[in-house]
Short mmCIF file of N, CA and C in Angstrom, two decimals:
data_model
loop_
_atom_site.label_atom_id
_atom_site.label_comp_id
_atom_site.label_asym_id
_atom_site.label_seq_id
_atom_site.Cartn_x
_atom_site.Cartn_y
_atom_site.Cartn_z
N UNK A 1 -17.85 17.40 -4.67
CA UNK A 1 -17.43 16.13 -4.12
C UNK A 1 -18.61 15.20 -3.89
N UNK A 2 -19.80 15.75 -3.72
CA UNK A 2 -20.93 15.04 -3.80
C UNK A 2 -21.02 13.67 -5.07
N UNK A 3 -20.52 13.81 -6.25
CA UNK A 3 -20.62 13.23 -6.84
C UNK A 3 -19.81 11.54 -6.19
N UNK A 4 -18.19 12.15 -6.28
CA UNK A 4 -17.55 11.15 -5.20
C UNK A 4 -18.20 10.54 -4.25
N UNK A 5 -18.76 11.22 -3.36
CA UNK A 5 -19.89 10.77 -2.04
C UNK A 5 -20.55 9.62 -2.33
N UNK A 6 -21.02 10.00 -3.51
CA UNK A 6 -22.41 9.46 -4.22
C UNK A 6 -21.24 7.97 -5.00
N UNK A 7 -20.55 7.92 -5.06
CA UNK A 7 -20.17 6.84 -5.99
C UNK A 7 -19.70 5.60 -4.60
N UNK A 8 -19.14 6.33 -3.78
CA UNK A 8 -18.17 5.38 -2.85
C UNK A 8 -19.33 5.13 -1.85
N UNK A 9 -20.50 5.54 -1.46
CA UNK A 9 -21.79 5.02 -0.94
C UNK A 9 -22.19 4.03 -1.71
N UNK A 10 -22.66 4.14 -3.17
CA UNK A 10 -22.64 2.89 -3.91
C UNK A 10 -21.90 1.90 -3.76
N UNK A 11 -20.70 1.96 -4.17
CA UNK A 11 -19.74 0.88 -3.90
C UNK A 11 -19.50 0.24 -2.22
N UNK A 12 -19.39 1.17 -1.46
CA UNK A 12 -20.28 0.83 0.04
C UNK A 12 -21.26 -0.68 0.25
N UNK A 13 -22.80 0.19 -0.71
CA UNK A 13 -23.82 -0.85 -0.31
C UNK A 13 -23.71 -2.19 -0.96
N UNK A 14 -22.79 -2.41 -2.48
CA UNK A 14 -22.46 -3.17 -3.38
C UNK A 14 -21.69 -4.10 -1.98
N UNK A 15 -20.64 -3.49 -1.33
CA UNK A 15 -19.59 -4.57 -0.52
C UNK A 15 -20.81 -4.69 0.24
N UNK A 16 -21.86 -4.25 1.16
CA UNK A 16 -22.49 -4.28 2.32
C UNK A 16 -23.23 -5.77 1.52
N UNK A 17 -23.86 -5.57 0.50
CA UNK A 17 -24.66 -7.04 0.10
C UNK A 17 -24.09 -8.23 -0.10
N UNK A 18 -22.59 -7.90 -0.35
CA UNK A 18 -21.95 -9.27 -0.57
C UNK A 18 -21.36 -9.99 0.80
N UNK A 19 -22.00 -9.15 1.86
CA UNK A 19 -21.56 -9.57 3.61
C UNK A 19 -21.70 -11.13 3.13
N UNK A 20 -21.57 -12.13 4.05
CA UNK A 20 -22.14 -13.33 4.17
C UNK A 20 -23.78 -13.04 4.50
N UNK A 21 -23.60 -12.38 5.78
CA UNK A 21 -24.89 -12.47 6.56
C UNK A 21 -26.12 -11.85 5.88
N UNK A 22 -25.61 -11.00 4.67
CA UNK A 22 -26.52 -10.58 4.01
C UNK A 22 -26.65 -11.58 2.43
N UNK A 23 -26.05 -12.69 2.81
CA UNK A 23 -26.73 -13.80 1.53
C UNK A 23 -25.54 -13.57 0.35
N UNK A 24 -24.40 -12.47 0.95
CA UNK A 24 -23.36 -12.82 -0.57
C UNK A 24 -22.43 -13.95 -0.49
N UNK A 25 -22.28 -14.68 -1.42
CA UNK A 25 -22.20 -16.04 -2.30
C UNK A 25 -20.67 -16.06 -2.35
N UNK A 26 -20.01 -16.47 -1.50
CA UNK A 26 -18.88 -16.95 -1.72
C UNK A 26 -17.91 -17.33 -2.98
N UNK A 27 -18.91 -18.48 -3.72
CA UNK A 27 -18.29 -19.28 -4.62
C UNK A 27 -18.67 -18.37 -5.84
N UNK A 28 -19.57 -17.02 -5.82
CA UNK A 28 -19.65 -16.02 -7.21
C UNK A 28 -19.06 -14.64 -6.94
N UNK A 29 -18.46 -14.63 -5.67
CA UNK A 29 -18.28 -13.05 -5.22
C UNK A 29 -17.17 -12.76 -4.66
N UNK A 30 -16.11 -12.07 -5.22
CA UNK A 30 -14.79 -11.88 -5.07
C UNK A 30 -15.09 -11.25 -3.66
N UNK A 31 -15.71 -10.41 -3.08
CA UNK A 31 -16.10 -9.47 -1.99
C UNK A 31 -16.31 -10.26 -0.98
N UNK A 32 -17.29 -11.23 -1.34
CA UNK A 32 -18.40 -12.23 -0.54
C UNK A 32 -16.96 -13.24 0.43
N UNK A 33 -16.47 -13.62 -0.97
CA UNK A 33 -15.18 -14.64 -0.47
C UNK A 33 -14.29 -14.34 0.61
N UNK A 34 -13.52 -13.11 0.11
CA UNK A 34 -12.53 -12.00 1.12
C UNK A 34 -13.34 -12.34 2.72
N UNK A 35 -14.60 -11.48 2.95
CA UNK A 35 -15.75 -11.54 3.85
C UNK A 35 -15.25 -12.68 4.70
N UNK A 36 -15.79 -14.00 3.31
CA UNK A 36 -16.07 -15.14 4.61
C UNK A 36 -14.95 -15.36 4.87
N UNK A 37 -13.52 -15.54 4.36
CA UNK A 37 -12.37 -15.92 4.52
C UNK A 37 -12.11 -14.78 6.12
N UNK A 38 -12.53 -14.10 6.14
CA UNK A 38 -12.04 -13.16 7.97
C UNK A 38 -11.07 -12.23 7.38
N UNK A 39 -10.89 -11.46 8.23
CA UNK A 39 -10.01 -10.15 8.08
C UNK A 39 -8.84 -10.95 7.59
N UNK A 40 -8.45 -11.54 8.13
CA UNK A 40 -7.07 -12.06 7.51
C UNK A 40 -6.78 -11.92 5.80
N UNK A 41 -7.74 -12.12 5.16
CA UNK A 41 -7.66 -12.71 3.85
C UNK A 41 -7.61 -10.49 3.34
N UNK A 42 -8.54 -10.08 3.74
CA UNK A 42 -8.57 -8.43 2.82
C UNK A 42 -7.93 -7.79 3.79
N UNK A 43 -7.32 -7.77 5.30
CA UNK A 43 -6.26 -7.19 5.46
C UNK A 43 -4.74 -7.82 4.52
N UNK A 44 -4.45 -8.93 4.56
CA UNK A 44 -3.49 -9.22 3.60
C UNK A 44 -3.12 -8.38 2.11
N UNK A 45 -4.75 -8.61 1.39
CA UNK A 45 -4.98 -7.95 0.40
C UNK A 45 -4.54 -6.00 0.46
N UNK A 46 -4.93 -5.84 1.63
CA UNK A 46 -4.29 -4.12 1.58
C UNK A 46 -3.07 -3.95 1.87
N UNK A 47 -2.33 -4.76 2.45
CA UNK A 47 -1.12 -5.02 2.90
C UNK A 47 -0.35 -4.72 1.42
N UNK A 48 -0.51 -6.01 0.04
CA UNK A 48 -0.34 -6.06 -0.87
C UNK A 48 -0.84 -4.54 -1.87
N UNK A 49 -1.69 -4.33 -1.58
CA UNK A 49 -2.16 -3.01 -2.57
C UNK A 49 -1.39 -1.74 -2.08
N UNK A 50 -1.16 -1.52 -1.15
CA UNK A 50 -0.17 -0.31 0.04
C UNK A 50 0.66 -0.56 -0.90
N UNK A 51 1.43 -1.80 -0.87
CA UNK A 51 2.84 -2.31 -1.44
C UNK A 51 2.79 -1.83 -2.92
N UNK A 52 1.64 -2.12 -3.72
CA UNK A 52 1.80 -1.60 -5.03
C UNK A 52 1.55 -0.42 -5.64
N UNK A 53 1.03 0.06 -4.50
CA UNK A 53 0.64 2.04 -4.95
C UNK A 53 2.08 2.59 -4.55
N UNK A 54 2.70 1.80 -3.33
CA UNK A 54 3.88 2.97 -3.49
C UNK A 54 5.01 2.48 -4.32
N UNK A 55 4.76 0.92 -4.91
CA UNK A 55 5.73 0.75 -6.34
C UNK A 55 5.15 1.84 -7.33
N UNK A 56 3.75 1.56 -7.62
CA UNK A 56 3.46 2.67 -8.63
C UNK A 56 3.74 4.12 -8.84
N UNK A 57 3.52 4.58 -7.26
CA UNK A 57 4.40 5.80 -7.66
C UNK A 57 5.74 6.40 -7.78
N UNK A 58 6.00 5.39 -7.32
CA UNK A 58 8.00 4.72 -7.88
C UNK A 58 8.46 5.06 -9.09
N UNK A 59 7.37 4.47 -10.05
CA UNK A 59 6.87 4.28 -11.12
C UNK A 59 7.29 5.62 -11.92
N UNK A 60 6.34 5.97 -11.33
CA UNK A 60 5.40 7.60 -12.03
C UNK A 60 6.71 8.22 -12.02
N UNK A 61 7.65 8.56 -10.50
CA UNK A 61 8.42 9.18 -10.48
C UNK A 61 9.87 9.14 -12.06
N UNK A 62 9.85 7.42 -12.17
CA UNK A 62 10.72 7.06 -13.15
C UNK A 62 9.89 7.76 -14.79
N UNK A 63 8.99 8.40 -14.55
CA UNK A 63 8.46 8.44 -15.92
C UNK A 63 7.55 7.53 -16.41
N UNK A 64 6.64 6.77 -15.45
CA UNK A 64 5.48 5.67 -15.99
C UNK A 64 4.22 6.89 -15.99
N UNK A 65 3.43 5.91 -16.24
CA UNK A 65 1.94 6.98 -16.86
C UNK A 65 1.35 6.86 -15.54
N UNK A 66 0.85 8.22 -14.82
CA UNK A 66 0.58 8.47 -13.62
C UNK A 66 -0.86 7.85 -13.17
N UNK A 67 -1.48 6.80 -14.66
CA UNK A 67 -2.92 6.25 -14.62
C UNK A 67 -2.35 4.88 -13.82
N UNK A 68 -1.39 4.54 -13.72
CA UNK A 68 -1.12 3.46 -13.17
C UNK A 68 -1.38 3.73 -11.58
N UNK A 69 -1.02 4.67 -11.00
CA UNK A 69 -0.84 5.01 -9.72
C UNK A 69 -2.49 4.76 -9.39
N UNK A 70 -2.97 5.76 -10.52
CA UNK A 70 -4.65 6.09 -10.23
C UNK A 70 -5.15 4.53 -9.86
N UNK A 71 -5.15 3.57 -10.70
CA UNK A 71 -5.47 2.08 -10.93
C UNK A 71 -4.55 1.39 -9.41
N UNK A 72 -4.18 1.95 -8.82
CA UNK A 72 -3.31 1.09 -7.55
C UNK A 72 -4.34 2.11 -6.69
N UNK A 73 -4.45 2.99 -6.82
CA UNK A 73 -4.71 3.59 -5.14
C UNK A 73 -6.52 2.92 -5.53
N UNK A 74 -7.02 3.16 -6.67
CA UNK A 74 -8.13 2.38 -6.53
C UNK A 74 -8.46 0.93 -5.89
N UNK A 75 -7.41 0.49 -6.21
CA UNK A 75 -7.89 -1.19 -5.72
C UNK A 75 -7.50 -1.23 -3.60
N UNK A 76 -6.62 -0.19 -3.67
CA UNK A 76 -6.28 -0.35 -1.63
C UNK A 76 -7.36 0.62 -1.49
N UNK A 77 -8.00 1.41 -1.98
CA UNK A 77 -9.15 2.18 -1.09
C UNK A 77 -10.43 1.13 -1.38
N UNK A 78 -10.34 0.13 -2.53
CA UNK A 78 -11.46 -0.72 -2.97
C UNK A 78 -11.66 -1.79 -1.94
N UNK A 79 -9.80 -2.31 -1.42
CA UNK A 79 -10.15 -3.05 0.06
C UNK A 79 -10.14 -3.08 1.55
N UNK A 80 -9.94 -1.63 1.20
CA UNK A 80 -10.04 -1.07 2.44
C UNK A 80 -11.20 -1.17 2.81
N UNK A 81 -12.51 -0.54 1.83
CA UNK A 81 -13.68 -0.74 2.20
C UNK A 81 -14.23 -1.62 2.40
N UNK A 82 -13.64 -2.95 2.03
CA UNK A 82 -14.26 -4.23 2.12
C UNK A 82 -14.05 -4.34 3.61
N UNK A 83 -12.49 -3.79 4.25
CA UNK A 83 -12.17 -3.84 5.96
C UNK A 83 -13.01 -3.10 6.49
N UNK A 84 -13.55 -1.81 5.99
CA UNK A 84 -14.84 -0.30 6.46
C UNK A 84 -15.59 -1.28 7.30
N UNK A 85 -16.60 -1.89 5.77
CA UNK A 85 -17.77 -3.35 5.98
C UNK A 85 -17.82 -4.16 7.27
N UNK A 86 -16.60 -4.63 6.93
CA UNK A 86 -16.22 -5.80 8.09
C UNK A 86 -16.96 -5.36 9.33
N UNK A 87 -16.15 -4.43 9.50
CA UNK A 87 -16.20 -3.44 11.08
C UNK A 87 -17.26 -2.51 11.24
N UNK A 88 -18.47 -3.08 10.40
CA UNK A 88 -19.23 -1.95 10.52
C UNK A 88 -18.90 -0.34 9.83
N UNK A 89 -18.43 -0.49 9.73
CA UNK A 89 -18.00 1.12 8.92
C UNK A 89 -18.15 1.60 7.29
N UNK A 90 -17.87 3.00 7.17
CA UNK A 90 -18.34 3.21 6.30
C UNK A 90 -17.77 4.35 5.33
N UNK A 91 -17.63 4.44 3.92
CA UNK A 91 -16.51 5.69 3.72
C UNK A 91 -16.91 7.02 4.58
N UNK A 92 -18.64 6.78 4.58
CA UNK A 92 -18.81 8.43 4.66
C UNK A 92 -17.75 8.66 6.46
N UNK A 93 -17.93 7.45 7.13
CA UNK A 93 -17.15 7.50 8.45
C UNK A 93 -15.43 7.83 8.63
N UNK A 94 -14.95 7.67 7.14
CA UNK A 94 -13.57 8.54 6.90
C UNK A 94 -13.59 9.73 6.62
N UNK A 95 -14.66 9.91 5.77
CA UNK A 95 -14.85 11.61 5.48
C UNK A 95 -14.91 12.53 5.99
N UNK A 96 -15.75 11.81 6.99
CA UNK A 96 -15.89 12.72 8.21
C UNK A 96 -15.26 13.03 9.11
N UNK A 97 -14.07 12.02 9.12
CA UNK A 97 -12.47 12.03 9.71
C UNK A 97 -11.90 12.92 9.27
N UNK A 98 -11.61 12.61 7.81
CA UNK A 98 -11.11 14.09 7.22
C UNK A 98 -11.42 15.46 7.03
N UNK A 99 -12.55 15.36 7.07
CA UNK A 99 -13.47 16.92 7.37
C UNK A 99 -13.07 17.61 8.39
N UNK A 100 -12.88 16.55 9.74
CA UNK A 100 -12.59 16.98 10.86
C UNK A 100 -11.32 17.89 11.05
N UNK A 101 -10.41 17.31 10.23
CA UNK A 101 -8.91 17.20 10.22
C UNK A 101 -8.62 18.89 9.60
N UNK A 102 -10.02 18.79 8.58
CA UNK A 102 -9.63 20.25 7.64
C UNK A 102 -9.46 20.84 8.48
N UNK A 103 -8.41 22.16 7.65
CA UNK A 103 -7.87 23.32 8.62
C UNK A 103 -6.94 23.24 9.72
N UNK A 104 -6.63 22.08 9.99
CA UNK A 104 -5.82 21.36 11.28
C UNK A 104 -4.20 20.91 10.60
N UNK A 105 -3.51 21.82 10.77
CA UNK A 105 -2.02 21.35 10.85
C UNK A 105 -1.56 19.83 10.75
N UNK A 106 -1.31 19.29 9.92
CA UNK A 106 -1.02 17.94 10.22
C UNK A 106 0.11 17.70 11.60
N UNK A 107 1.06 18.40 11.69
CA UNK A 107 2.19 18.50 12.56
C UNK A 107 0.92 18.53 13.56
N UNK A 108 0.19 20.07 14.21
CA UNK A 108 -1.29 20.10 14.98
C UNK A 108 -1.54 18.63 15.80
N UNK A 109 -2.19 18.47 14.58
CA UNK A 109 -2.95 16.81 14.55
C UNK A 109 -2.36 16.02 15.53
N UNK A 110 -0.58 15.42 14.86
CA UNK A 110 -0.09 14.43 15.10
C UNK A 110 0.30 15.26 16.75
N UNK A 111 0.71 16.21 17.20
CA UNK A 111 1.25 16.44 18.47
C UNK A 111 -0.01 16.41 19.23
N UNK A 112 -1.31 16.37 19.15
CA UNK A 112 -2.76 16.51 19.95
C UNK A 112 -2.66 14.86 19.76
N UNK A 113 -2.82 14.09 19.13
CA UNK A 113 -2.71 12.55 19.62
C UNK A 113 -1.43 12.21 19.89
N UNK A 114 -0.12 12.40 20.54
CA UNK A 114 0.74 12.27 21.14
C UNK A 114 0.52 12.59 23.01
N UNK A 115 -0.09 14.03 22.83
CA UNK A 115 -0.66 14.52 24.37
C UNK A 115 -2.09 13.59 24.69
N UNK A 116 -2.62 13.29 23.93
CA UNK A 116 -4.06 12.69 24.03
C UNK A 116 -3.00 11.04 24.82
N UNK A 117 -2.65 10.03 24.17
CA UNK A 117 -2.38 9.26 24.40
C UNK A 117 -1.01 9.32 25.78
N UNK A 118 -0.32 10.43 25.71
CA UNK A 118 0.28 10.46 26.86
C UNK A 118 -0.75 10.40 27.94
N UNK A 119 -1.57 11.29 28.22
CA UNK A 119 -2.76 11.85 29.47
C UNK A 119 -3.18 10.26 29.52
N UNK A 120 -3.89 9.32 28.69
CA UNK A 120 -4.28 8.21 28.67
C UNK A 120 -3.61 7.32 29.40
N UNK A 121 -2.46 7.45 29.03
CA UNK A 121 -1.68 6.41 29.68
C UNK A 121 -1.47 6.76 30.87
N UNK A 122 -1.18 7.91 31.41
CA UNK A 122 -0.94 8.87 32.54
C UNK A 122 -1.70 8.36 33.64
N UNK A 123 -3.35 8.36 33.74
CA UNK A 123 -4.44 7.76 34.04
C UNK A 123 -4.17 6.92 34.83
N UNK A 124 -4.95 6.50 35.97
CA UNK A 124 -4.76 5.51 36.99
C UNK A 124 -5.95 4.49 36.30
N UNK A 125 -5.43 3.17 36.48
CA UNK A 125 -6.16 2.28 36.08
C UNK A 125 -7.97 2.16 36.42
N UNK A 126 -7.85 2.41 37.53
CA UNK A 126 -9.32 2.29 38.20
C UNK A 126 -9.55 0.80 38.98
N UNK A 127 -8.36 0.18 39.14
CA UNK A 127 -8.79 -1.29 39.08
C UNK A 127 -8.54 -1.30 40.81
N UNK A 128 -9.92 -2.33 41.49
CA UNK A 128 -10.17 -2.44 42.83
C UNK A 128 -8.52 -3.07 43.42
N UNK A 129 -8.36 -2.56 44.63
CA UNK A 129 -7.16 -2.86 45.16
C UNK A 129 -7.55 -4.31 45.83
#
């Protein structure tokens, strides 16, 4: 998977240069643009790509060529990372999400942030009377 690692760090520092603040060019940089336009503009954009990976595998299911799917989930993980950027973040900072996750029951998972966020809420505010 190193290889993967190694590609989506690239593509990483590629979105990281086209920041604004790091001098990427609006009027030459599909990345740069998204950027300056604010979350609004590449959350929209994943909104739309979500929408077309799960037409695509709609798709696949009907008998389309399963490279289509491949070509959709590429472009929502492509702007997702542009959202990573935004926020400071970074793939290797999902990976490591998922690393975490290995071995962990998804059912697991989802009932430990159900109790996590119950206890949270549970919590007395702290706020001076």
């Amino acid at each position: 998977m190193s290889t993967s690692n190694d590609s989506l760090a690239r593509l990483a520092a590629i979105i990281e240069s086209r920041k604004p603040a790091n001098g990427g060019d609006a009027a030459s940089s599909y990345v740069a643009r998204l950027l300056h336009k604010g979350p609004d503009a590449f959350l929209k954009k994943i909104g739309e790509e979500a929408t077309e990976t799960v037409m695509a595998a709609k798709d696949v299911d009907a008998g389309a060529d399963p490279a289509k799917l491949v070509y959709e989930v590429a472009d929502l993980w492509f702007h997702s990372m542009i959202a990573l950027a935004h926020y400071g973040l970074a793939p290797a900072d999902v990976i490591a999400e998922l690393e975490r996750r290995e071995g962990t029951s998804g059912i697991e998972e989802k009932a430990l942030r159900k109790a996590e966020n119950r206890e949270r809420a549970e919590q007395p505010s702290g706020g001076a009377s």
